[in-house]
mmCIF file of C-alpha atoms in Angstrom:
data_model
loop_
_atom_site.group_PDB
_atom_site.id
_atom_site.type_symbol
_atom_site.label_atom_id
_atom_site.label_comp_id
_atom_site.label_asym_id
_atom_site.label_seq_id
_atom_site.Cartn_x
_atom_site.Cartn_y
_atom_site.Cartn_z
ATOM 1 C CA MET A 17 -55.623 -64.823 -25.894
ATOM 2 C CA LYS A 18 -52.617 -63.525 -24.012
ATOM 3 C CA THR A 19 -52.518 -59.954 -22.729
ATOM 4 C CA LEU A 20 -49.137 -58.541 -21.707
ATOM 5 C CA THR A 21 -49.461 -56.363 -18.634
ATOM 6 C CA THR A 22 -45.841 -55.899 -17.509
ATOM 7 C CA THR A 23 -42.753 -54.386 -19.092
ATOM 8 C CA GLU A 24 -40.919 -57.693 -18.581
ATOM 9 C CA GLU A 25 -43.539 -59.641 -20.559
ATOM 10 C CA LEU A 26 -43.394 -57.082 -23.356
ATOM 11 C CA ALA A 27 -39.583 -57.249 -23.392
ATOM 12 C CA ARG A 28 -39.655 -61.052 -23.763
ATOM 13 C CA PHE A 29 -42.071 -60.890 -26.687
ATOM 14 C CA CYS A 30 -40.068 -58.131 -28.408
ATOM 15 C CA GLU A 31 -36.869 -60.157 -28.051
ATOM 16 C CA ALA A 32 -38.620 -63.055 -29.790
ATOM 17 C CA ALA A 33 -39.794 -60.646 -32.504
ATOM 18 C CA LYS A 34 -36.199 -59.562 -33.135
ATOM 19 C CA ALA A 35 -35.462 -63.106 -34.302
ATOM 20 C CA ALA A 36 -38.361 -63.007 -36.785
ATOM 21 C CA PRO A 37 -38.268 -61.576 -40.327
ATOM 22 C CA TYR A 38 -41.318 -59.447 -39.536
ATOM 23 C CA VAL A 39 -43.913 -58.661 -36.891
ATOM 24 C CA THR A 40 -47.423 -57.345 -37.516
ATOM 25 C CA LEU A 41 -48.786 -54.523 -35.359
ATOM 26 C CA ASP A 42 -51.905 -52.459 -34.822
ATOM 27 C CA THR A 43 -53.309 -50.151 -32.144
ATOM 28 C CA GLU A 44 -56.633 -49.167 -30.664
ATOM 29 C CA PHE A 45 -56.949 -45.601 -29.435
ATOM 30 C CA LEU A 46 -59.345 -42.787 -28.589
ATOM 31 C CA ARG A 47 -59.173 -39.255 -29.938
ATOM 32 C CA GLU A 48 -62.657 -37.841 -29.621
ATOM 33 C CA ARG A 49 -61.919 -36.028 -26.348
ATOM 34 C CA SER A 50 -58.245 -35.076 -26.761
ATOM 35 C CA TYR A 51 -55.819 -33.347 -29.107
ATOM 36 C CA TRP A 52 -53.372 -36.238 -28.993
ATOM 37 C CA SER A 53 -54.583 -39.802 -29.440
ATOM 38 C CA LYS A 54 -54.870 -41.850 -26.242
ATOM 39 C CA LEU A 55 -53.212 -45.225 -26.797
ATOM 40 C CA CYS A 56 -55.448 -47.939 -25.350
ATOM 41 C CA LEU A 57 -54.196 -51.226 -26.785
ATOM 42 C CA ILE A 58 -51.398 -52.634 -28.940
ATOM 43 C CA GLN A 59 -51.729 -55.849 -30.945
ATOM 44 C CA MET A 60 -48.719 -57.820 -32.192
ATOM 45 C CA ALA A 61 -48.233 -61.125 -34.008
ATOM 46 C CA LEU A 62 -45.247 -63.171 -35.123
ATOM 47 C CA PRO A 63 -45.132 -65.090 -38.417
ATOM 48 C CA GLU A 64 -46.577 -68.592 -38.461
ATOM 49 C CA SER A 65 -43.074 -69.821 -39.315
ATOM 50 C CA GLN A 66 -41.886 -68.407 -35.970
ATOM 51 C CA GLY A 67 -44.651 -70.008 -33.928
ATOM 52 C CA GLY A 68 -47.386 -67.535 -34.802
ATOM 53 C CA GLU A 69 -47.776 -66.113 -31.293
ATOM 54 C CA ALA A 70 -50.236 -63.197 -31.180
ATOM 55 C CA VAL A 71 -50.586 -60.981 -28.123
ATOM 56 C CA LEU A 72 -52.334 -57.903 -26.802
ATOM 57 C CA VAL A 73 -50.331 -55.272 -24.929
ATOM 58 C CA ASP A 74 -52.144 -53.148 -22.346
ATOM 59 C CA PRO A 75 -50.394 -49.743 -22.191
ATOM 60 C CA LEU A 76 -52.871 -48.470 -19.594
ATOM 61 C CA VAL A 77 -51.528 -50.720 -16.844
ATOM 62 C CA GLU A 78 -49.654 -48.724 -14.228
ATOM 63 C CA GLY A 79 -45.898 -49.113 -14.578
ATOM 64 C CA MET A 80 -46.006 -50.420 -18.155
ATOM 65 C CA SER A 81 -43.117 -49.018 -20.232
ATOM 66 C CA LEU A 82 -43.166 -49.255 -24.021
ATOM 67 C CA GLU A 83 -39.379 -48.926 -24.291
ATOM 68 C CA PRO A 84 -38.972 -52.632 -25.286
ATOM 69 C CA LEU A 85 -41.343 -51.962 -28.190
ATOM 70 C CA TYR A 86 -39.423 -48.850 -29.203
ATOM 71 C CA ASP A 87 -36.228 -50.890 -29.069
ATOM 72 C CA LEU A 88 -37.866 -53.364 -31.457
ATOM 73 C CA PHE A 89 -38.781 -50.453 -33.725
ATOM 74 C CA ARG A 90 -35.069 -49.585 -33.920
ATOM 75 C CA HIS A 91 -34.101 -53.192 -34.727
ATOM 76 C CA THR A 92 -33.574 -53.059 -38.474
ATOM 77 C CA ASP A 93 -33.525 -56.837 -39.079
ATOM 78 C CA THR A 94 -37.253 -57.159 -38.375
ATOM 79 C CA VAL A 95 -39.833 -55.526 -40.647
ATOM 80 C CA LYS A 96 -42.639 -53.816 -38.738
ATOM 81 C CA VAL A 97 -45.905 -54.365 -40.631
ATOM 82 C CA PHE A 98 -48.965 -52.114 -40.233
ATOM 83 C CA HIS A 99 -52.091 -51.394 -42.255
ATOM 84 C CA ALA A 100 -52.879 -47.693 -42.775
ATOM 85 C CA ALA A 101 -50.091 -46.827 -40.372
ATOM 86 C CA ARG A 102 -50.373 -43.049 -40.237
ATOM 87 C CA GLN A 103 -52.358 -42.739 -37.006
ATOM 88 C CA ASP A 104 -50.404 -45.547 -35.332
ATOM 89 C CA LEU A 105 -47.110 -43.892 -36.229
ATOM 90 C CA GLU A 106 -48.301 -40.537 -34.923
ATOM 91 C CA ILE A 107 -49.002 -42.109 -31.524
ATOM 92 C CA PHE A 108 -45.590 -43.747 -31.296
ATOM 93 C CA TYR A 109 -43.750 -40.680 -32.574
ATOM 94 C CA VAL A 110 -45.503 -38.314 -30.156
ATOM 95 C CA GLU A 111 -45.122 -40.671 -27.172
ATOM 96 C CA GLY A 112 -41.748 -42.265 -27.902
ATOM 97 C CA GLY A 113 -40.080 -40.088 -30.525
ATOM 98 C CA VAL A 114 -39.402 -43.118 -32.730
ATOM 99 C CA PHE A 115 -40.549 -44.556 -36.051
ATOM 100 C CA PRO A 116 -40.532 -48.299 -36.883
ATOM 101 C CA ASP A 117 -37.559 -49.162 -39.110
ATOM 102 C CA PRO A 118 -37.974 -50.829 -41.511
ATOM 103 C CA LEU A 119 -41.671 -50.150 -42.010
ATOM 104 C CA PHE A 120 -44.168 -51.860 -44.318
ATOM 105 C CA ASP A 121 -47.678 -50.462 -44.753
ATOM 106 C CA THR A 122 -50.027 -52.912 -46.450
ATOM 107 C CA GLN A 123 -52.406 -50.142 -47.504
ATOM 108 C CA VAL A 124 -49.619 -48.377 -49.403
ATOM 109 C CA ALA A 125 -48.394 -51.665 -50.858
ATOM 110 C CA ALA A 126 -51.913 -52.650 -51.914
ATOM 111 C CA MET A 127 -52.366 -49.362 -53.771
ATOM 112 C CA VAL A 128 -49.242 -49.864 -55.865
ATOM 113 C CA CYS A 129 -50.262 -53.494 -56.446
ATOM 114 C CA GLY A 130 -53.546 -52.497 -58.075
ATOM 115 C CA PHE A 131 -56.060 -52.771 -55.208
ATOM 116 C CA GLY A 132 -57.268 -49.182 -55.629
ATOM 117 C CA GLU A 133 -56.946 -46.009 -53.604
ATOM 118 C CA GLN A 134 -56.831 -46.279 -49.779
ATOM 119 C CA VAL A 135 -57.981 -49.893 -49.800
ATOM 120 C CA GLY A 136 -59.441 -50.961 -46.472
ATOM 121 C CA TYR A 137 -58.172 -53.770 -44.268
ATOM 122 C CA GLU A 138 -61.491 -55.599 -44.477
ATOM 123 C CA THR A 139 -61.225 -55.670 -48.284
ATOM 124 C CA LEU A 140 -57.731 -57.141 -48.155
ATOM 125 C CA VAL A 141 -58.793 -59.739 -45.577
ATOM 126 C CA ARG A 142 -61.584 -60.819 -47.895
ATOM 127 C CA LYS A 143 -59.601 -60.753 -51.158
ATOM 128 C CA VAL A 144 -56.213 -61.996 -49.967
ATOM 129 C CA ALA A 145 -56.759 -63.953 -46.742
ATOM 130 C CA HIS A 146 -60.223 -65.173 -47.849
ATOM 131 C CA GLU A 147 -61.592 -64.522 -44.382
ATOM 132 C CA LYS A 148 -64.415 -62.405 -42.976
ATOM 133 C CA LEU A 149 -63.999 -59.838 -40.190
ATOM 134 C CA ASP A 150 -66.377 -59.454 -37.271
ATOM 135 C CA LYS A 151 -66.877 -55.668 -37.084
ATOM 136 C CA THR A 152 -69.168 -55.526 -34.056
ATOM 137 C CA SER A 153 -66.450 -54.228 -31.701
ATOM 138 C CA ARG A 154 -65.093 -51.568 -34.064
ATOM 139 C CA PHE A 155 -66.534 -48.542 -32.255
ATOM 140 C CA THR A 156 -66.282 -49.706 -28.646
ATOM 141 C CA ASP A 157 -64.567 -47.740 -25.882
ATOM 142 C CA TRP A 158 -61.066 -49.205 -25.841
ATOM 143 C CA SER A 159 -60.099 -47.309 -22.682
ATOM 144 C CA ARG A 160 -62.527 -49.224 -20.464
ATOM 145 C CA ARG A 161 -61.321 -52.221 -18.506
ATOM 146 C CA PRO A 162 -61.730 -55.124 -18.466
ATOM 147 C CA LEU A 163 -61.845 -55.712 -22.214
ATOM 148 C CA SER A 164 -64.481 -58.165 -23.361
ATOM 149 C CA GLU A 165 -63.587 -61.378 -25.160
ATOM 150 C CA ALA A 166 -65.280 -59.968 -28.270
ATOM 151 C CA GLN A 167 -63.042 -56.900 -28.143
ATOM 152 C CA LYS A 168 -59.934 -59.038 -27.776
ATOM 153 C CA THR A 169 -60.935 -61.290 -30.659
ATOM 154 C CA TYR A 170 -61.637 -58.306 -32.876
ATOM 155 C CA ALA A 171 -58.347 -56.645 -31.964
ATOM 156 C CA LEU A 172 -56.220 -59.726 -32.611
ATOM 157 C CA ALA A 173 -57.817 -60.232 -36.033
ATOM 158 C CA ASP A 174 -56.193 -56.950 -37.051
ATOM 159 C CA VAL A 175 -52.743 -58.530 -36.825
ATOM 160 C CA THR A 176 -53.297 -62.246 -37.482
ATOM 161 C CA HIS A 177 -54.821 -61.826 -40.952
ATOM 162 C CA LEU A 178 -52.241 -59.124 -41.622
ATOM 163 C CA ARG A 179 -49.539 -61.811 -41.778
ATOM 164 C CA VAL A 180 -51.099 -63.439 -44.841
ATOM 165 C CA ILE A 181 -51.694 -60.043 -46.464
ATOM 166 C CA TYR A 182 -48.111 -58.902 -45.865
ATOM 167 C CA GLU A 183 -46.555 -62.055 -47.277
ATOM 168 C CA TYR A 184 -48.757 -61.859 -50.386
ATOM 169 C CA LEU A 185 -48.080 -58.148 -51.030
ATOM 170 C CA ALA A 186 -44.354 -58.446 -50.311
ATOM 171 C CA ALA A 187 -44.170 -61.206 -52.928
ATOM 172 C CA GLU A 188 -46.124 -59.097 -55.438
ATOM 173 C CA ILE A 189 -43.809 -56.127 -54.931
ATOM 174 C CA GLU A 190 -40.792 -58.393 -55.347
ATOM 175 C CA LYS A 191 -42.288 -59.752 -58.563
ATOM 176 C CA THR A 192 -43.091 -56.320 -60.022
ATOM 177 C CA GLY A 193 -39.936 -54.584 -58.783
ATOM 178 C CA ARG A 194 -41.886 -51.752 -57.190
ATOM 179 C CA HIS A 195 -39.860 -51.485 -53.981
ATOM 180 C CA LYS A 196 -38.875 -47.918 -54.809
ATOM 181 C CA TRP A 197 -42.521 -46.909 -55.252
ATOM 182 C CA VAL A 198 -43.436 -48.210 -51.805
ATOM 183 C CA GLU A 199 -40.348 -46.646 -50.199
ATOM 184 C CA GLU A 200 -41.225 -43.211 -51.613
ATOM 185 C CA GLU A 201 -44.727 -43.369 -50.148
ATOM 186 C CA LEU A 202 -43.455 -44.636 -46.799
ATOM 187 C CA GLY A 203 -40.978 -41.761 -46.696
ATOM 188 C CA VAL A 204 -43.896 -39.395 -46.038
ATOM 189 C CA LEU A 205 -45.135 -41.591 -43.172
ATOM 190 C CA THR A 206 -41.767 -41.501 -41.423
ATOM 191 C CA GLU A 207 -41.273 -37.752 -41.797
ATOM 192 C CA PRO A 208 -41.687 -36.000 -38.399
ATOM 193 C CA LYS A 209 -43.338 -32.917 -39.909
ATOM 194 C CA THR A 210 -46.198 -35.159 -41.068
ATOM 195 C CA TYR A 211 -47.323 -35.409 -37.434
ATOM 196 C CA VAL A 212 -46.360 -32.091 -35.899
ATOM 197 C CA THR A 213 -48.589 -29.075 -36.476
ATOM 198 C CA ASP A 214 -46.688 -25.822 -36.023
ATOM 199 C CA PRO A 215 -49.180 -23.329 -34.543
ATOM 200 C CA ALA A 216 -47.745 -20.651 -36.840
ATOM 201 C CA GLU A 217 -48.721 -22.794 -39.846
ATOM 202 C CA ALA A 218 -52.118 -23.945 -38.540
ATOM 203 C CA TRP A 219 -53.990 -21.272 -40.543
ATOM 204 C CA LYS A 220 -53.179 -23.136 -43.764
ATOM 205 C CA ARG A 221 -55.605 -25.865 -42.724
ATOM 206 C CA VAL A 222 -58.505 -23.411 -42.557
ATOM 207 C CA LYS A 223 -60.411 -23.348 -45.844
ATOM 208 C CA THR A 224 -61.176 -19.854 -47.077
ATOM 209 C CA ARG A 225 -61.501 -18.227 -50.487
ATOM 210 C CA THR A 226 -60.760 -14.723 -49.224
ATOM 211 C CA ASN A 227 -57.286 -13.466 -50.160
ATOM 212 C CA SER A 228 -57.402 -10.225 -48.193
ATOM 213 C CA GLY A 229 -54.103 -9.821 -46.366
ATOM 214 C CA LYS A 230 -55.729 -8.265 -43.295
ATOM 215 C CA PHE A 231 -58.368 -10.997 -43.110
ATOM 216 C CA LEU A 232 -55.771 -13.769 -43.473
ATOM 217 C CA ALA A 233 -53.530 -12.154 -40.859
ATOM 218 C CA VAL A 234 -56.366 -12.391 -38.339
ATOM 219 C CA VAL A 235 -57.099 -15.974 -39.439
ATOM 220 C CA ARG A 236 -53.443 -16.836 -38.887
ATOM 221 C CA GLU A 237 -53.356 -15.395 -35.364
ATOM 222 C CA LEU A 238 -56.658 -17.008 -34.363
ATOM 223 C CA ALA A 239 -55.511 -20.383 -35.708
ATOM 224 C CA ARG A 240 -52.184 -19.987 -33.907
ATOM 225 C CA PHE A 241 -53.906 -19.287 -30.583
ATOM 226 C CA ARG A 242 -56.350 -22.168 -31.033
ATOM 227 C CA GLU A 243 -53.574 -24.660 -31.839
ATOM 228 C CA GLU A 244 -51.417 -23.590 -28.897
ATOM 229 C CA TYR A 245 -54.387 -23.703 -26.519
ATOM 230 C CA ALA A 246 -55.534 -27.141 -27.767
ATOM 231 C CA GLN A 247 -52.054 -28.645 -27.682
ATOM 232 C CA GLY A 248 -51.287 -27.239 -24.248
ATOM 233 C CA ARG A 249 -54.446 -28.648 -22.700
ATOM 234 C CA ASN A 250 -54.681 -31.778 -24.875
ATOM 235 C CA ILE A 251 -58.208 -31.051 -26.089
ATOM 236 C CA PRO A 252 -59.596 -31.181 -29.654
ATOM 237 C CA ARG A 253 -59.175 -27.870 -31.480
ATOM 238 C CA ALA A 254 -62.922 -27.877 -32.188
ATOM 239 C CA ARG A 255 -63.508 -27.663 -28.421
ATOM 240 C CA VAL A 256 -61.775 -24.281 -28.477
ATOM 241 C CA PHE A 257 -63.714 -23.014 -31.483
ATOM 242 C CA LYS A 258 -64.561 -24.500 -34.868
ATOM 243 C CA ASP A 259 -63.387 -23.287 -38.255
ATOM 244 C CA ASP A 260 -66.681 -21.600 -39.084
ATOM 245 C CA ALA A 261 -66.476 -19.609 -35.842
ATOM 246 C CA LEU A 262 -62.844 -18.728 -36.609
ATOM 247 C CA LEU A 263 -63.822 -17.331 -40.006
ATOM 248 C CA GLU A 264 -66.708 -15.409 -38.438
ATOM 249 C CA LEU A 265 -64.312 -13.875 -35.896
ATOM 250 C CA ALA A 266 -61.858 -12.947 -38.661
ATOM 251 C CA SER A 267 -64.697 -11.157 -40.443
ATOM 252 C CA THR A 268 -66.267 -9.371 -37.462
ATOM 253 C CA LYS A 269 -62.923 -8.641 -35.712
ATOM 254 C CA PRO A 270 -64.301 -8.369 -32.146
ATOM 255 C CA SER A 271 -62.480 -6.021 -29.781
ATOM 256 C CA SER A 272 -64.380 -6.668 -26.538
ATOM 257 C CA ILE A 273 -66.174 -9.348 -24.540
ATOM 258 C CA GLU A 274 -69.442 -7.661 -25.553
ATOM 259 C CA ASP A 275 -68.519 -8.163 -29.232
ATOM 260 C CA LEU A 276 -67.848 -11.855 -28.600
ATOM 261 C CA GLY A 277 -71.283 -12.162 -27.043
ATOM 262 C CA ARG A 278 -72.822 -11.234 -30.392
ATOM 263 C CA SER A 279 -71.125 -14.094 -32.240
ATOM 264 C CA ARG A 280 -73.526 -16.602 -33.783
ATOM 265 C CA LEU A 281 -71.071 -19.498 -34.011
ATOM 266 C CA LEU A 282 -68.805 -19.179 -30.990
ATOM 267 C CA LEU A 283 -69.311 -21.742 -28.215
ATOM 268 C CA ARG A 284 -70.581 -20.328 -24.924
ATOM 269 C CA GLU A 285 -67.402 -21.440 -23.138
ATOM 270 C CA ALA A 286 -65.308 -19.411 -25.590
ATOM 271 C CA ARG A 287 -67.064 -16.114 -24.794
ATOM 272 C CA ARG A 288 -65.362 -15.729 -21.431
ATOM 273 C CA GLY A 289 -62.204 -16.582 -19.565
ATOM 274 C CA GLU A 290 -58.904 -17.622 -21.164
ATOM 275 C CA ILE A 291 -60.335 -18.472 -24.568
ATOM 276 C CA ALA A 292 -62.113 -15.135 -24.872
ATOM 277 C CA GLU A 293 -58.970 -13.291 -23.841
ATOM 278 C CA GLY A 294 -56.933 -15.302 -26.326
ATOM 279 C CA ILE A 295 -59.370 -14.548 -29.146
ATOM 280 C CA LEU A 296 -59.304 -10.819 -28.509
ATOM 281 C CA ALA A 297 -55.492 -10.804 -28.292
ATOM 282 C CA ALA A 298 -55.234 -12.813 -31.532
ATOM 283 C CA VAL A 299 -57.572 -10.452 -33.407
ATOM 284 C CA LYS A 300 -55.610 -7.450 -32.131
ATOM 285 C CA ALA A 301 -52.313 -9.050 -33.195
ATOM 286 C CA GLY A 302 -53.696 -9.882 -36.629
ATOM 287 C CA LEU A 303 -54.924 -6.341 -37.221
ATOM 288 C CA ALA A 304 -51.495 -5.002 -36.260
ATOM 289 C CA VAL A 305 -49.690 -7.020 -38.946
ATOM 290 C CA LYS A 306 -48.091 -4.839 -41.630
ATOM 291 C CA PRO A 307 -49.396 -5.391 -45.180
ATOM 292 C CA GLU A 308 -46.021 -6.707 -46.348
ATOM 293 C CA ASP A 309 -46.017 -9.296 -43.532
ATOM 294 C CA ALA A 310 -49.567 -10.548 -44.117
ATOM 295 C CA PRO A 311 -49.999 -14.135 -45.390
ATOM 296 C CA SER A 312 -51.501 -14.938 -48.766
ATOM 297 C CA LEU A 313 -53.143 -17.960 -50.299
ATOM 298 C CA PRO A 314 -51.307 -19.926 -52.993
ATOM 299 C CA ALA A 315 -52.527 -19.319 -56.529
ATOM 300 C CA GLY A 316 -55.851 -21.060 -56.927
ATOM 301 C CA ARG A 317 -56.975 -23.059 -59.914
ATOM 302 C CA GLN A 318 -59.179 -20.186 -61.011
ATOM 303 C CA GLN A 319 -56.053 -18.021 -61.417
ATOM 304 C CA LEU A 320 -54.221 -20.559 -63.558
ATOM 305 C CA GLN A 321 -54.326 -20.267 -67.318
ATOM 306 C CA VAL A 322 -55.487 -23.822 -67.917
ATOM 307 C CA ASN A 323 -55.509 -25.178 -71.453
ATOM 308 C CA PRO A 324 -58.752 -27.203 -71.259
ATOM 309 C CA ALA A 325 -57.971 -29.334 -74.336
ATOM 310 C CA LEU A 326 -54.564 -30.259 -72.931
ATOM 311 C CA ALA A 327 -56.106 -31.004 -69.536
ATOM 312 C CA ASP A 328 -58.545 -33.396 -71.221
ATOM 313 C CA LEU A 329 -55.689 -35.137 -73.030
ATOM 314 C CA LEU A 330 -53.845 -35.521 -69.743
ATOM 315 C CA ARG A 331 -56.932 -37.159 -68.253
ATOM 316 C CA VAL A 332 -56.974 -39.691 -71.097
ATOM 317 C CA LEU A 333 -53.253 -40.337 -70.632
ATOM 318 C CA LEU A 334 -53.690 -40.797 -66.872
ATOM 319 C CA LYS A 335 -56.522 -43.294 -67.387
ATOM 320 C CA ALA A 336 -54.410 -45.278 -69.849
ATOM 321 C CA LYS A 337 -51.370 -45.274 -67.552
ATOM 322 C CA SER A 338 -53.485 -46.234 -64.561
ATOM 323 C CA GLU A 339 -54.931 -49.220 -66.386
ATOM 324 C CA SER A 340 -51.587 -50.392 -67.781
ATOM 325 C CA SER A 341 -49.758 -50.093 -64.453
ATOM 326 C CA GLY A 342 -52.609 -51.378 -62.286
ATOM 327 C CA VAL A 343 -52.326 -48.359 -59.973
ATOM 328 C CA ALA A 344 -55.303 -46.211 -58.935
ATOM 329 C CA ALA A 345 -55.426 -43.000 -61.000
ATOM 330 C CA LYS A 346 -55.997 -40.830 -57.917
ATOM 331 C CA LEU A 347 -52.817 -42.198 -56.364
ATOM 332 C CA ILE A 348 -50.842 -41.058 -59.404
ATOM 333 C CA ALA A 349 -52.401 -37.613 -59.926
ATOM 334 C CA SER A 350 -55.517 -35.692 -58.897
ATOM 335 C CA ALA A 351 -57.821 -33.735 -61.201
ATOM 336 C CA SER A 352 -56.308 -30.561 -59.757
ATOM 337 C CA ASP A 353 -52.818 -31.850 -60.584
ATOM 338 C CA LEU A 354 -53.827 -32.337 -64.216
ATOM 339 C CA ASP A 355 -55.174 -28.801 -64.483
ATOM 340 C CA MET A 356 -52.007 -27.391 -62.960
ATOM 341 C CA ILE A 357 -49.802 -29.397 -65.324
ATOM 342 C CA ALA A 358 -51.862 -28.099 -68.241
ATOM 343 C CA ALA A 359 -51.327 -24.566 -66.881
ATOM 344 C CA GLY A 360 -47.563 -24.979 -66.790
ATOM 345 C CA GLU A 361 -46.991 -25.933 -63.139
ATOM 346 C CA ARG A 362 -44.111 -28.362 -62.729
ATOM 347 C CA ASP A 363 -43.448 -28.674 -58.997
ATOM 348 C CA LEU A 364 -45.968 -31.438 -58.367
ATOM 349 C CA PRO A 365 -45.656 -34.967 -56.902
ATOM 350 C CA ALA A 366 -47.225 -36.370 -60.088
ATOM 351 C CA LEU A 367 -44.118 -35.293 -62.006
ATOM 352 C CA HIS A 368 -41.532 -36.734 -59.634
ATOM 353 C CA GLY A 369 -40.379 -40.081 -58.254
ATOM 354 C CA TRP A 370 -42.206 -43.242 -59.254
ATOM 355 C CA ARG A 371 -45.155 -41.194 -60.515
ATOM 356 C CA ALA A 372 -42.889 -39.670 -63.163
ATOM 357 C CA GLU A 373 -41.946 -43.182 -64.240
ATOM 358 C CA VAL A 374 -45.576 -44.231 -64.562
ATOM 359 C CA PHE A 375 -47.166 -41.007 -65.828
ATOM 360 C CA GLY A 376 -45.286 -37.759 -65.290
ATOM 361 C CA ALA A 377 -42.564 -38.159 -67.911
ATOM 362 C CA ASP A 378 -45.091 -38.835 -70.684
ATOM 363 C CA ALA A 379 -47.354 -36.074 -69.336
ATOM 364 C CA LEU A 380 -44.540 -33.571 -69.880
ATOM 365 C CA ARG A 381 -43.816 -34.985 -73.338
ATOM 366 C CA LEU A 382 -47.489 -34.577 -74.187
ATOM 367 C CA CYS A 383 -47.406 -30.963 -73.002
ATOM 368 C CA ASP A 384 -44.282 -30.309 -75.090
ATOM 369 C CA GLY A 385 -45.781 -31.823 -78.251
ATOM 370 C CA GLU A 386 -43.319 -34.720 -78.325
ATOM 371 C CA ILE A 387 -45.991 -37.415 -78.214
ATOM 372 C CA ALA A 388 -49.625 -37.835 -79.194
ATOM 373 C CA LEU A 389 -52.364 -40.229 -78.118
ATOM 374 C CA GLY A 390 -53.952 -42.745 -80.396
ATOM 375 C CA ALA A 391 -56.710 -45.309 -80.011
ATOM 376 C CA LYS A 392 -56.376 -48.947 -80.937
ATOM 377 C CA GLY A 393 -59.415 -51.027 -80.134
ATOM 378 C CA ASN A 394 -60.189 -50.541 -76.469
ATOM 379 C CA TYR A 395 -56.726 -49.221 -75.695
ATOM 380 C CA VAL A 396 -55.095 -45.801 -75.766
ATOM 381 C CA ARG A 397 -51.495 -45.800 -76.957
ATOM 382 C CA VAL A 398 -48.718 -43.235 -76.937
ATOM 383 C CA VAL A 399 -47.456 -42.170 -80.374
ATOM 384 C CA LYS A 400 -44.042 -40.510 -80.692
ATOM 385 C CA LEU A 401 -43.990 -37.447 -82.959
#
């Protein structure tokens, strides 16, 4: 097992990869103690037809530059293959400001090829490569050196079996003509806003049922402070304060250190110093927001006028379309999507792109009374009216 520990070694491998039709990649990282993921290891493998070389890249070695890898990412003649690429892409975008182009994600491809929703790598290894993974090193500390032989073996398996999986799924997509479907899903993965949390928008990730403008204004300012503090010091946002503490603070609206001391959910470290000062300033700023400038929650399902009979028909249609297309129903539309369609909402992913082709177009026809559903044996069929 070869481990690349210099920029020159990495550059040589990446030059070889540029001559290949594809290269498989994966990463190992830590995120438990930081806001941004700490990249600890990169795995790469060339196709068997190109010699099949598989290597580990140690980004923790002093002086190692990943610029040769980023140059490979920009090389459009070589497909960069990942499985469940989102976290890997976030690391490379945050550290290098680049996305692999072209990109192929075997998890996305497997979903549109009928393997179910968010299919795991282990499942694909078993079903496609007919191999078994050794999972004993999955939760080890990848930042510690030296790496054990077991860790290296485990890490390389994430890219060697991926070659077989990629070639199989690429052939299936070619056969079914679903390139556009995969490209639409990958478009989200290569969108910068997918990975960048704007502190001003961080409040939208906090789950609350309260629609009071004053309450939400305080939530917004607390979430903004927490995100800025966590990003600036590269610590998990939960280390600043957790969501339940944030909601408690938005309810109690503390105005002094003494008030913070009475919090049930606030961490001890957050009751003094910079965090405490930031909390009090955020609460004060939230309370000062004018009513017309206060945020509001989007209309919830309980506020929609859902036609329950139509929603049930849409569920039957979705099940039939899922079975006929071989695509997981949840990938096409969620239960919430169906309720919103039945309530008249039209700006939904389920009604656009490849989902419209599979389900959305007929869903709208069903809503408009242009088609009906009939049963024939074990199958549901669409009947034009």
